[in-house]
PDB file of C-alpha atoms in Angstrom:
ATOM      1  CA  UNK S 137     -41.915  59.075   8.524  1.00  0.00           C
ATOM      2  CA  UNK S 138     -38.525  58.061   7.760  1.00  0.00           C
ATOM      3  CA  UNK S 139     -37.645  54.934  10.083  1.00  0.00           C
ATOM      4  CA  UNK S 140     -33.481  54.990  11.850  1.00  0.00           C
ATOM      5  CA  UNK S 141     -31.946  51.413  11.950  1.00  0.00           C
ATOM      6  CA  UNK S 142     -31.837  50.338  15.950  1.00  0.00           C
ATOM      7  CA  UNK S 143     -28.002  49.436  16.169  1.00  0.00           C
ATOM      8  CA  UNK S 144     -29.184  46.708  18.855  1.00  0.00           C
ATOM      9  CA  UNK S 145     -30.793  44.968  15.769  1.00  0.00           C
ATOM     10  CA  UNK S 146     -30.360  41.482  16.513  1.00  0.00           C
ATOM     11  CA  UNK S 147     -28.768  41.347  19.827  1.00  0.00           C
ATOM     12  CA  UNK S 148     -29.757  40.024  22.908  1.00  0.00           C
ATOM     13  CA  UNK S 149     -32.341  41.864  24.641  1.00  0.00           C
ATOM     14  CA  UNK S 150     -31.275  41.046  28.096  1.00  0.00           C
ATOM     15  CA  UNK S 151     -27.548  42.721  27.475  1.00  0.00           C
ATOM     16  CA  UNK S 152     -24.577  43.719  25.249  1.00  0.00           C
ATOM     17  CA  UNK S 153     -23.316  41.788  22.010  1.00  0.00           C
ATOM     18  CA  UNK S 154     -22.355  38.569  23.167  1.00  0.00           C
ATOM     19  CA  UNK S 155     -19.123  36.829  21.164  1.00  0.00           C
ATOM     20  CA  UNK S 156     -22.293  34.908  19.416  1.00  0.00           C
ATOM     21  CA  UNK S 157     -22.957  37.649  17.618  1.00  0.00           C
ATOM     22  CA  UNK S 158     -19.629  38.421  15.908  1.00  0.00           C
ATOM     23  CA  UNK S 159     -18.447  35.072  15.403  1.00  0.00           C
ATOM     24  CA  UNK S 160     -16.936  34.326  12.104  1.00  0.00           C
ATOM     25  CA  UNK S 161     -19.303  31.708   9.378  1.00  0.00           C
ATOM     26  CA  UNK S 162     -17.205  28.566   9.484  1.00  0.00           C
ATOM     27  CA  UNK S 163     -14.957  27.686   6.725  1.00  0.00           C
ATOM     28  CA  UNK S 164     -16.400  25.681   4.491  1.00  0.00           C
ATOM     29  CA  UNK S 165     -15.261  21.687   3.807  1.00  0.00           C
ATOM     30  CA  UNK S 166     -12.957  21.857   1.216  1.00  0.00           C
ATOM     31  CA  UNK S 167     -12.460  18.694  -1.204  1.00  0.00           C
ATOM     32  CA  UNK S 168     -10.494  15.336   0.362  1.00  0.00           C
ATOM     33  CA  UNK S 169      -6.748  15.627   0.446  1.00  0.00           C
ATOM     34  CA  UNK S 170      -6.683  13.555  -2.719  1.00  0.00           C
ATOM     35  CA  UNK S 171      -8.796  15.584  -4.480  1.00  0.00           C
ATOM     36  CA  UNK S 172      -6.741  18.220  -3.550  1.00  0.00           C
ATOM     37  CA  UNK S 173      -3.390  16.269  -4.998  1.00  0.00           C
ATOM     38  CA  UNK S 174      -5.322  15.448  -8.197  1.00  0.00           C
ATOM     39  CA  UNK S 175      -6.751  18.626  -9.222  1.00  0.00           C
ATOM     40  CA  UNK S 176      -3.116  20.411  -8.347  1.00  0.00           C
ATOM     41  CA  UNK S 177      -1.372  18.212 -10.254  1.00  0.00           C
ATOM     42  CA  UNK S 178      -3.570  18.436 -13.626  1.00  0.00           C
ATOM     43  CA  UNK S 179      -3.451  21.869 -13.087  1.00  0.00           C
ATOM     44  CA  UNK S 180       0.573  21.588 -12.800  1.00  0.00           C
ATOM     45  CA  UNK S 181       0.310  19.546 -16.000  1.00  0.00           C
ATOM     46  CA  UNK S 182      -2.171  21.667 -17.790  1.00  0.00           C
ATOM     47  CA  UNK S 183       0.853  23.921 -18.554  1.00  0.00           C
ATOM     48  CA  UNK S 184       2.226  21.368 -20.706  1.00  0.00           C
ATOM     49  CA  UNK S 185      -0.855  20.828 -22.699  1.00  0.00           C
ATOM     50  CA  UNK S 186      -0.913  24.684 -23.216  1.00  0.00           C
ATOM     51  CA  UNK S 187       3.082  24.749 -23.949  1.00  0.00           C
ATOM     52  CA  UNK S 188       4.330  21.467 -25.235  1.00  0.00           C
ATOM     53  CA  UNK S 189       7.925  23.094 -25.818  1.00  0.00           C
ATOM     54  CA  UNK S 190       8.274  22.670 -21.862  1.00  0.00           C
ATOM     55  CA  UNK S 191       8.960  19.351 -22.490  1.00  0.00           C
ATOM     56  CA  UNK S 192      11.892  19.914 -24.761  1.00  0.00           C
ATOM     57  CA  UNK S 193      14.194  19.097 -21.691  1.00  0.00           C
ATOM     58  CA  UNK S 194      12.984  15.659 -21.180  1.00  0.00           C
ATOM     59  CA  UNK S 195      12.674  14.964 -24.512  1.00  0.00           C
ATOM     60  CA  UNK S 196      14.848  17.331 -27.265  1.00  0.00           C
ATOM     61  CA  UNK S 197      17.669  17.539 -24.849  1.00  0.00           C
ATOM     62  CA  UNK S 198      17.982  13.815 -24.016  1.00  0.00           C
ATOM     63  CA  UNK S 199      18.082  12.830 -27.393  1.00  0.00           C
ATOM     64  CA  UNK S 200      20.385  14.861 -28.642  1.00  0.00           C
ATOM     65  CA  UNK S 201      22.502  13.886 -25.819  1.00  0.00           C
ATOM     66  CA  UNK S 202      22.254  10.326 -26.982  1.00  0.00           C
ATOM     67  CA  UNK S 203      22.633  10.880 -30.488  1.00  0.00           C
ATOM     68  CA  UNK S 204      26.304  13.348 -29.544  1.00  0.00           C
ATOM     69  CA  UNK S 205      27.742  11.068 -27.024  1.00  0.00           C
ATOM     70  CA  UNK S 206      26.971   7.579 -29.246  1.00  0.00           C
ATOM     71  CA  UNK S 207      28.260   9.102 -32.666  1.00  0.00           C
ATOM     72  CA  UNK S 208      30.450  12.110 -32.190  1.00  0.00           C
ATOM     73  CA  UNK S 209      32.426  11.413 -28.826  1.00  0.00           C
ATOM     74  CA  UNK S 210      31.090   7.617 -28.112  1.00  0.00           C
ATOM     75  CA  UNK S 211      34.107   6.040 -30.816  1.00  0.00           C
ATOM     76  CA  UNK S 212      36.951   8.140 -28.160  1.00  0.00           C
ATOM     77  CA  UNK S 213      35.933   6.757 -24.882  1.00  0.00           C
ATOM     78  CA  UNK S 214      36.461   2.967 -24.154  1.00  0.00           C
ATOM     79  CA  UNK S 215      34.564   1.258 -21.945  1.00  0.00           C
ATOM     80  CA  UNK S 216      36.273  -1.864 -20.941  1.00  0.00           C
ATOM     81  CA  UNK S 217      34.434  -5.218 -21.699  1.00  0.00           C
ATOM     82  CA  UNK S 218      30.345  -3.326 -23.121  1.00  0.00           C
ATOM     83  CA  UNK S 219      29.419  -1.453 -25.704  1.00  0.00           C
ATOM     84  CA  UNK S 220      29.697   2.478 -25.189  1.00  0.00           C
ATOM     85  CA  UNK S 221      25.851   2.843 -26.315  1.00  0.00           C
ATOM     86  CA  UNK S 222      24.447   0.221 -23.867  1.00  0.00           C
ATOM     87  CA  UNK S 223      26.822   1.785 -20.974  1.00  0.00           C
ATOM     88  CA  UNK S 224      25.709   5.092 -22.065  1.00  0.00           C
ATOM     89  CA  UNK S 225      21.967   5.347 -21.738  1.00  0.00           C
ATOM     90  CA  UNK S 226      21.846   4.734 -17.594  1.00  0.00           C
ATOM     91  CA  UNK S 227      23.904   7.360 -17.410  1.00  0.00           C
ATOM     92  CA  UNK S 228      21.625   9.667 -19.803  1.00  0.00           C
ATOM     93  CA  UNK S 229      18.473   8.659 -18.199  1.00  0.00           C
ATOM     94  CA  UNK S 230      19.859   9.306 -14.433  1.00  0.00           C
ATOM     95  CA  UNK S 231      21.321  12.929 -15.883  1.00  0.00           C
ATOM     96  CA  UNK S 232      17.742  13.623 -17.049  1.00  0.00           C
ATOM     97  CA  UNK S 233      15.960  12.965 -13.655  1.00  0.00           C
ATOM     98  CA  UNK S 234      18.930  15.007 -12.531  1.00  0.00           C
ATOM     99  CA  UNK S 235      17.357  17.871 -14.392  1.00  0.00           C
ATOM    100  CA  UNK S 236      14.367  17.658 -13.511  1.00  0.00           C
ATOM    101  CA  UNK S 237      14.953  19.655 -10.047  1.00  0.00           C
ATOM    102  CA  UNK S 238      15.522  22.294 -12.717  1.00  0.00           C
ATOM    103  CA  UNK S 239      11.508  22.027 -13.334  1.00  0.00           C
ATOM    104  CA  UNK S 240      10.222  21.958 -10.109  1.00  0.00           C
ATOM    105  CA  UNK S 241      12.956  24.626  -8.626  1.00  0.00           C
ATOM    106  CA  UNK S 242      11.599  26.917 -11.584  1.00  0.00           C
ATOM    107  CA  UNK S 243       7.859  26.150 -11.455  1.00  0.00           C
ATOM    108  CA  UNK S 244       7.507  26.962  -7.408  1.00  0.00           C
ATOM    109  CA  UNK S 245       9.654  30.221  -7.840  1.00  0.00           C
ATOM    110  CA  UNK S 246       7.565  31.683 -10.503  1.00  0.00           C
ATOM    111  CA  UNK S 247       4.067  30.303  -8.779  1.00  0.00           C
ATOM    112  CA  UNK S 248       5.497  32.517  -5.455  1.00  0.00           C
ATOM    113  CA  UNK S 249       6.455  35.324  -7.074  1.00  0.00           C
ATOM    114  CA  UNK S 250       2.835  35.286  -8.905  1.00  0.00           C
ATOM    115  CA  UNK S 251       1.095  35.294  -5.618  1.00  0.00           C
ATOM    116  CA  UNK S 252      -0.629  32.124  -7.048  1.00  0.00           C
ATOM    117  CA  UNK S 253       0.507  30.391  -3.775  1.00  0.00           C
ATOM    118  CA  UNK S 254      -1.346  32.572  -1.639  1.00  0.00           C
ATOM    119  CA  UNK S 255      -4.096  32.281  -3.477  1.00  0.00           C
ATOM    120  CA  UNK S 256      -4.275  28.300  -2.525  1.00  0.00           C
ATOM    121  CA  UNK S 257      -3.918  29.040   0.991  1.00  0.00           C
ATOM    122  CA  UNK S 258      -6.763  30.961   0.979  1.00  0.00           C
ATOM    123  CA  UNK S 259      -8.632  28.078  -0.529  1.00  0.00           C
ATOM    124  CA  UNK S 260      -9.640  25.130   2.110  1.00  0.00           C
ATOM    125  CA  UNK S 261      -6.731  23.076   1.160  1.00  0.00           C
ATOM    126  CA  UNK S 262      -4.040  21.547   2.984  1.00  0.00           C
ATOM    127  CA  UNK S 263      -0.455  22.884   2.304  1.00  0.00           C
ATOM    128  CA  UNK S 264       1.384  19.950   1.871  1.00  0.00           C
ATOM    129  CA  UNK S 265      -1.185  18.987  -1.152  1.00  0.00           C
ATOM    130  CA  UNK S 266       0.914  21.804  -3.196  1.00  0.00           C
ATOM    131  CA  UNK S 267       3.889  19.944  -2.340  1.00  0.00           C
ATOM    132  CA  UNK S 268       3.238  16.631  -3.179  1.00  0.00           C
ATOM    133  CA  UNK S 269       1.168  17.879  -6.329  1.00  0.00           C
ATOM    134  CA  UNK S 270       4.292  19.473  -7.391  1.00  0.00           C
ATOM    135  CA  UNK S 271       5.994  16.799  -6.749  1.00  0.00           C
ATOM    136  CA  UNK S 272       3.744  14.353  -8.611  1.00  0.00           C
ATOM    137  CA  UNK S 273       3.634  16.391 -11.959  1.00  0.00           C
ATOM    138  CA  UNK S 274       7.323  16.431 -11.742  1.00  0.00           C
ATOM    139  CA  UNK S 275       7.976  13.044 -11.717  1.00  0.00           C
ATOM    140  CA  UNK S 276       5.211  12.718 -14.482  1.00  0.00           C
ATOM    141  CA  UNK S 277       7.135  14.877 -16.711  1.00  0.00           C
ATOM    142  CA  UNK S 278      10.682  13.455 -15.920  1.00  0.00           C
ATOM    143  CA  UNK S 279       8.815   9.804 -17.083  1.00  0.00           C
ATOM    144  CA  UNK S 280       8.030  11.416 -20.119  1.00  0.00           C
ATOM    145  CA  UNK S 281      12.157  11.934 -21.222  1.00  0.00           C
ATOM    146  CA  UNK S 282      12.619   8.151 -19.437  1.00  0.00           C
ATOM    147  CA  UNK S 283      10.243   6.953 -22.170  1.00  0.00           C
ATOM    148  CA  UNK S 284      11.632   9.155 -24.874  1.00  0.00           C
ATOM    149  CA  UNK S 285      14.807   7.923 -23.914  1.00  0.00           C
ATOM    150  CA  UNK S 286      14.093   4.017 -23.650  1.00  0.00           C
ATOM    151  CA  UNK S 287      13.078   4.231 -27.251  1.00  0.00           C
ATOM    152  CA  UNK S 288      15.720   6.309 -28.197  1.00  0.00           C
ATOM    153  CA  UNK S 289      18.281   3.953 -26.813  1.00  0.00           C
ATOM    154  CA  UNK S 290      16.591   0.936 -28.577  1.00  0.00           C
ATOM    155  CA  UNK S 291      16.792   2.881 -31.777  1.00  0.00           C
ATOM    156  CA  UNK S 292      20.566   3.516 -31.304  1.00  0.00           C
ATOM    157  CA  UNK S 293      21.417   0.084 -29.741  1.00  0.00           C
ATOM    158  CA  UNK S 294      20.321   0.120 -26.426  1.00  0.00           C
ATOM    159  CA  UNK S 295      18.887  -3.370 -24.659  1.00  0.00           C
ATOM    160  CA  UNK S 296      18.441  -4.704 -21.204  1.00  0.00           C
ATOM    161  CA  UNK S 297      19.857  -7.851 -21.279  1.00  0.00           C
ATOM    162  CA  UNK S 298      18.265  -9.033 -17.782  1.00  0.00           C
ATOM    163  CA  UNK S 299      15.133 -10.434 -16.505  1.00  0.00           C
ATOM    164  CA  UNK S 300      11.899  -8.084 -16.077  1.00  0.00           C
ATOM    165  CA  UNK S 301      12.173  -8.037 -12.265  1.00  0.00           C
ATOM    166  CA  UNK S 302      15.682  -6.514 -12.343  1.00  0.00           C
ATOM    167  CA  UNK S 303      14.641  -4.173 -15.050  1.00  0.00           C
ATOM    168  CA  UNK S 304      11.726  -3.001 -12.895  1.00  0.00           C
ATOM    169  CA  UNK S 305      14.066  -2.162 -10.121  1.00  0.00           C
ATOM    170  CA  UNK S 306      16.319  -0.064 -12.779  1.00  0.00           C
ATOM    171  CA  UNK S 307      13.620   1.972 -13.285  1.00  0.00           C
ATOM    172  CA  UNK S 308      12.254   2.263  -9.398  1.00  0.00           C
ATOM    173  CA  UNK S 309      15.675   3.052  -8.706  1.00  0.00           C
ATOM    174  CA  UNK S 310      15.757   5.800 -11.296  1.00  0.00           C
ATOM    175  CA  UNK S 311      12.765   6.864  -9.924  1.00  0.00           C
ATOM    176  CA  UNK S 312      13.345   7.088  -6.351  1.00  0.00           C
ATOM    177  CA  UNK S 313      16.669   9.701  -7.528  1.00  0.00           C
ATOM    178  CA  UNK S 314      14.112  11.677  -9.670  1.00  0.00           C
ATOM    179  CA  UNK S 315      12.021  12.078  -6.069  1.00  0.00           C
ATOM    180  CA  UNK S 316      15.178  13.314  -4.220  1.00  0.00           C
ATOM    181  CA  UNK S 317      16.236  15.570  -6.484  1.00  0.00           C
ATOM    182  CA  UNK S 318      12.262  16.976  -6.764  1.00  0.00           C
ATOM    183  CA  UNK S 319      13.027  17.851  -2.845  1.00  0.00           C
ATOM    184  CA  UNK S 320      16.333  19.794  -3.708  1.00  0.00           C
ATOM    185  CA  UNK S 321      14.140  21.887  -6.536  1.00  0.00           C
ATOM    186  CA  UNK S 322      11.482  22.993  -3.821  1.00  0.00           C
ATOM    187  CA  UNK S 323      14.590  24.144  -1.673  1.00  0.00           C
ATOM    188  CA  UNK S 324      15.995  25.944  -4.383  1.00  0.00           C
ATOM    189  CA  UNK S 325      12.255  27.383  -5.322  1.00  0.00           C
ATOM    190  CA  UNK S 326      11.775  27.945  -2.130  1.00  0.00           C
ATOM    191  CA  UNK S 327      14.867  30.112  -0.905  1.00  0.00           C
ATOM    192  CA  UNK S 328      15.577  32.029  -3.989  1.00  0.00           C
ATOM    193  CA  UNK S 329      13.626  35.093  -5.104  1.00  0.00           C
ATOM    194  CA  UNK S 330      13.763  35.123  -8.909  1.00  0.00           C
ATOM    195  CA  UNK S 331      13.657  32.428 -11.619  1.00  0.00           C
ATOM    196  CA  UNK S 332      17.038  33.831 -12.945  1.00  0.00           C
ATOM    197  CA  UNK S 333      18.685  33.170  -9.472  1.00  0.00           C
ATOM    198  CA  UNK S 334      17.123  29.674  -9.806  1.00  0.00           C
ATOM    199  CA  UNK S 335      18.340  28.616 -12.825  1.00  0.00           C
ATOM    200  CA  UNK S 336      21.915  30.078 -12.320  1.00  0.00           C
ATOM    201  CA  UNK S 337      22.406  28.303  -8.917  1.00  0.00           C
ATOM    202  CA  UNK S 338      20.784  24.863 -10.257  1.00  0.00           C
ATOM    203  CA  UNK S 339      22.872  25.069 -13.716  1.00  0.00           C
ATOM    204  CA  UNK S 340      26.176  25.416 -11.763  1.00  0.00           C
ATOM    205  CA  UNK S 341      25.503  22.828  -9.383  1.00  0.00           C
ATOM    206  CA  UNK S 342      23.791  20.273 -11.220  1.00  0.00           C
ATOM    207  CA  UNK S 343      25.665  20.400 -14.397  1.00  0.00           C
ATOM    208  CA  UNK S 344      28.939  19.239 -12.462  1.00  0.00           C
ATOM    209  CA  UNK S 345      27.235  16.637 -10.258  1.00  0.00           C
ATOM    210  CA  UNK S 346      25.982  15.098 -13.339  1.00  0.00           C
ATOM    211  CA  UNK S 347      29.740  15.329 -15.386  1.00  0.00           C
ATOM    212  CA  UNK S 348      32.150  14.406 -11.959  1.00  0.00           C
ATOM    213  CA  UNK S 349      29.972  10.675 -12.351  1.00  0.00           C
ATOM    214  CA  UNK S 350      30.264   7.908 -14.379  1.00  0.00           C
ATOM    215  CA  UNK S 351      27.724   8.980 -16.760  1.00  0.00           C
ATOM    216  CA  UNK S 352      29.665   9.717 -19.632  1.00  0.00           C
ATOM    217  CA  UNK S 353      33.095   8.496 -19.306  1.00  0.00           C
ATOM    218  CA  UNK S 354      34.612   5.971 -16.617  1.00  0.00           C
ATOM    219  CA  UNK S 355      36.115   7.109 -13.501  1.00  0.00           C
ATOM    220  CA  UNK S 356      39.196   5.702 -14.380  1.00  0.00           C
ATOM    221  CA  UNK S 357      40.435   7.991 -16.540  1.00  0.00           C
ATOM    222  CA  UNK S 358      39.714  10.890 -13.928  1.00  0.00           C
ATOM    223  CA  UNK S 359      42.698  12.150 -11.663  1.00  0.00           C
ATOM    224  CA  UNK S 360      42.912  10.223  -8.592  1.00  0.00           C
ATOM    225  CA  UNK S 361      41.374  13.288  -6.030  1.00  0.00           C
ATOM    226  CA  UNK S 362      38.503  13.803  -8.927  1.00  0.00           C
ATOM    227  CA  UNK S 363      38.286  10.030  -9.117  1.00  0.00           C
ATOM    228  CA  UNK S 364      37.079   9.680  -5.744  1.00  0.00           C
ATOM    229  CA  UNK S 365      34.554  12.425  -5.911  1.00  0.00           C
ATOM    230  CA  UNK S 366      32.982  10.854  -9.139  1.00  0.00           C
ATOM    231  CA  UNK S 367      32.572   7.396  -7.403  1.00  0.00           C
ATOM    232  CA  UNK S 368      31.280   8.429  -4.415  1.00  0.00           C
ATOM    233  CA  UNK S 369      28.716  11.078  -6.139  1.00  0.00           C
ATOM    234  CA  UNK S 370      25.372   9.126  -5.325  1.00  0.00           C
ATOM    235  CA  UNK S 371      24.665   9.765  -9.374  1.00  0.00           C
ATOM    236  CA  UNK S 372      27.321   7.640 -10.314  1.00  0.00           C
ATOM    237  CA  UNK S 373      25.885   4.736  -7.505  1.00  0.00           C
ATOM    238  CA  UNK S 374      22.475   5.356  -9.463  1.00  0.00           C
ATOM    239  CA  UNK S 375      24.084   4.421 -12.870  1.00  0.00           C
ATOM    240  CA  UNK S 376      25.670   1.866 -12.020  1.00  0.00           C
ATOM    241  CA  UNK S 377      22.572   0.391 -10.584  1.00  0.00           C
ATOM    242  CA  UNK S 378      21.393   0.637 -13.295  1.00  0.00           C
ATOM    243  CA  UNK S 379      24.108  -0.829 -15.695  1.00  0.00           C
ATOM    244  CA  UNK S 380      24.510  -3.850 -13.650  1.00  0.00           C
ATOM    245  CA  UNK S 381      20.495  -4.660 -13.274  1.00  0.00           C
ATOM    246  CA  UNK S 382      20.105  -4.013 -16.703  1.00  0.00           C
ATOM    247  CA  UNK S 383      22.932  -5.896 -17.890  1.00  0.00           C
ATOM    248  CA  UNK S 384      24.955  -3.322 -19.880  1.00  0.00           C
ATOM    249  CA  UNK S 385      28.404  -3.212 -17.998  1.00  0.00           C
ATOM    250  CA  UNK S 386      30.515  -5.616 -16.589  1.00  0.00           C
ATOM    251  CA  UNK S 387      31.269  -5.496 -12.684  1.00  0.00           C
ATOM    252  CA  UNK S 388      33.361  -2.558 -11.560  1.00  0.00           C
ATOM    253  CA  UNK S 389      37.045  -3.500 -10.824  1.00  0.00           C
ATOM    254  CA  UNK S 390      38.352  -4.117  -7.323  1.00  0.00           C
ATOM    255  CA  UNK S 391      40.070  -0.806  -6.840  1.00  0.00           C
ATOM    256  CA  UNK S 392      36.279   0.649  -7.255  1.00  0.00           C
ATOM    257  CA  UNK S 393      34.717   2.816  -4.810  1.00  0.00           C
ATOM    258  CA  UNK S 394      32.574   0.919  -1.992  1.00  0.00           C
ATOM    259  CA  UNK S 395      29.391   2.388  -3.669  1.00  0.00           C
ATOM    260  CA  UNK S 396      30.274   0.987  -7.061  1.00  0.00           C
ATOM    261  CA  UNK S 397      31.085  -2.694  -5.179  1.00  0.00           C
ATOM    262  CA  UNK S 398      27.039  -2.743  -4.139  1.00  0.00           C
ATOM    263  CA  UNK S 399      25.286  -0.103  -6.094  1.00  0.00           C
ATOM    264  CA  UNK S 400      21.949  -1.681  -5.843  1.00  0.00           C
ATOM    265  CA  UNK S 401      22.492  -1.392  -2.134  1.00  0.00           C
ATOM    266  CA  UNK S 402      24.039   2.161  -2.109  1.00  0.00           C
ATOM    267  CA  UNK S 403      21.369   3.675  -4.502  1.00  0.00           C
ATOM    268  CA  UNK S 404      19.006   2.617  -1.925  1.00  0.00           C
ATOM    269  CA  UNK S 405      20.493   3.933   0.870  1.00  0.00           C
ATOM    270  CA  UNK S 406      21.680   6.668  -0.910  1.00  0.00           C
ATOM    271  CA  UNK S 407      18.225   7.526  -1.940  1.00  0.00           C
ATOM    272  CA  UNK S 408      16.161   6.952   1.331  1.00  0.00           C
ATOM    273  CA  UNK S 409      19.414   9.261   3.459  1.00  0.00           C
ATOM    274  CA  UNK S 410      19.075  11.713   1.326  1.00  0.00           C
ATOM    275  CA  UNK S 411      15.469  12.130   1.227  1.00  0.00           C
ATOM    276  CA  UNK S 412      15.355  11.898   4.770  1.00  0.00           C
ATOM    277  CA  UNK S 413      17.816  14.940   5.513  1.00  0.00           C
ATOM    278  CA  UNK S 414      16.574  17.051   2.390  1.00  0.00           C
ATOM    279  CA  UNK S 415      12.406  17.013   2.581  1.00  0.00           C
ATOM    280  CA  UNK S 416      12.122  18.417   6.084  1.00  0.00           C
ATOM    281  CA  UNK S 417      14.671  21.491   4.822  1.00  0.00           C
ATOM    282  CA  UNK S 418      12.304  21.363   1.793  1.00  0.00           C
ATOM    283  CA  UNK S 419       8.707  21.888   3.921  1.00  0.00           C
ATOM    284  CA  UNK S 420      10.493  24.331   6.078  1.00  0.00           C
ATOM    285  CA  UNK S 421      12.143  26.595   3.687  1.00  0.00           C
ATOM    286  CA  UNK S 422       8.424  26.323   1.967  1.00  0.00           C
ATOM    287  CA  UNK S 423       6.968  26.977   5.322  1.00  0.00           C
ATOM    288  CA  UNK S 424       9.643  30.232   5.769  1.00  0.00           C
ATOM    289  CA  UNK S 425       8.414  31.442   2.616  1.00  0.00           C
ATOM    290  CA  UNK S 426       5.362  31.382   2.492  1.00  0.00           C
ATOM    291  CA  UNK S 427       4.192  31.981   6.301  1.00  0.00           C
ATOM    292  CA  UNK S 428       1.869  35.023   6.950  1.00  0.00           C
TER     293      UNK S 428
END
């Protein structure tokens, strides 16, 4: 005789279903936050292993920068008391990190659109590891063109005539404007919906940021209004940094911007104001976007 399942299988036998009975299994431990950083971030990288021509914009495009602005245009632009090349490569290597918002702007957009950030939430992760994973592999690959670049420069004429401390802090400084423009990427990649609408918006607003500076040709020979706009753009307080730890420029004349007076100073400030008004737009436009 054929047996029917008793639907009070398993209950209590002295009532109804208690909440006991239909509570959910609890989520499992998921790995430590570090973990969590780590394995993001080689995963971030792994695309470059599987497509090294992702890194033709931190390497390719640099150099080809160099090699254009020292040979073909470097002979019509005077620079007043250094040598073009050495004044040059600062301003490269600070358009580069500049660029790399490009990367991280592009890389969240098409992980969204791919559903492949949902698919970490559902893991037992925290959300702020994809952030700083991001983050991390961006600044990895932006190193890469800083490296391509330093030997580039030493090829072409390039040195840093200054002791190793001060070089150090060339590069931390370099570094610290490659993190705040990583926030500005995950606002971009955050708010827009396509990677065609990403790379539109960050090509015309990059590109100029990076050209109204004193990266490629002194403010000096700007207009006065479009003088003042390159020497307080916080690139050009980033490059000069640069120039003057590394010993390729002579000080700034006395008519110079306030930023270029103390551009160690200014980058720094420049760096930690700006990261302190952009991230939390960054986290929330990520939250925004990716809330249930």
């Amino acid at each position: 005789m054929s047996t029917v399942a008793d639907p009070s299988a398993g209950t209590s036998a002295a009532g109804p279903p208690t909440a006991e009975h239909f509570s959910v299994p609890a989520r499992p431990d998921g790995p430590s936050f570090g973990r969590q950083i780590s394995a993001l971030t080689r995963r971030n990288l792994f695309h470059i292993r599987r497509q090294p021509e992702n890194l033709a914009d931190v390497t390719i495009q640099p150099v080809m920068f160099v090699l254009l602005f020292a040979f073909v245009f470097g002979g019509a632009i005077a620079v007043a008391g250094g040598d073009y090349r050495e004044w040059l490569l600062p301003g490269i290597m600070a358009q580069t990190m500049a660029f790399s918002s490009f990367v991280v702007a592009s890389g969240l957009c098409n992980d969204l659109n791919k559903g492949i950030i949902d698919r970490f939430r559902s893991l037992p992760i925290q959300r702020a590891s994809i952030l700083i994973a991001r983050s991390a592999s961006s600044l990895i690959h932006s190193s890469i063109g800083v490296v391509v670049m330093s030997l580039t420069g030493l090829i072409v004429g390039w040195r840093i005539r200054s002791g190793i401390l001060d070089a150090l802090l060339g590069y931390l400084i370099l570094v610290g404007f490659g993190f705040v423009m990583i926030w500005i990427g995950i606002v971009v990649g955050s708010r827009l919906k396509t990677i065609e609408a990403v790379n539109g918006v960050m090509f015309t607003t990059t590109f100029p940021i990076t050209f109204v500076a004193n990266t490629f040709a002194p403010p000096e020979s700007m207009p006065a209004w479009l003088r003042v706009i390159a020497e307080w753009n916080p690139l050009s307080s980033v490059v000069q940094a640069m120039r003057q730890l590394w010993g390729n420029a002579p000080a700034v004349g006395p008519d110079a911007a306030l930023p270029l007076q103390h551009p160690v100073l200014a980058s720094l400030l420049w760096i930690v104001g700006l990261t302190v008004i952009i991230a939390p737009i960054a986290i929330k436009a990520f939250d925004a976007r990716t809330r249930d």
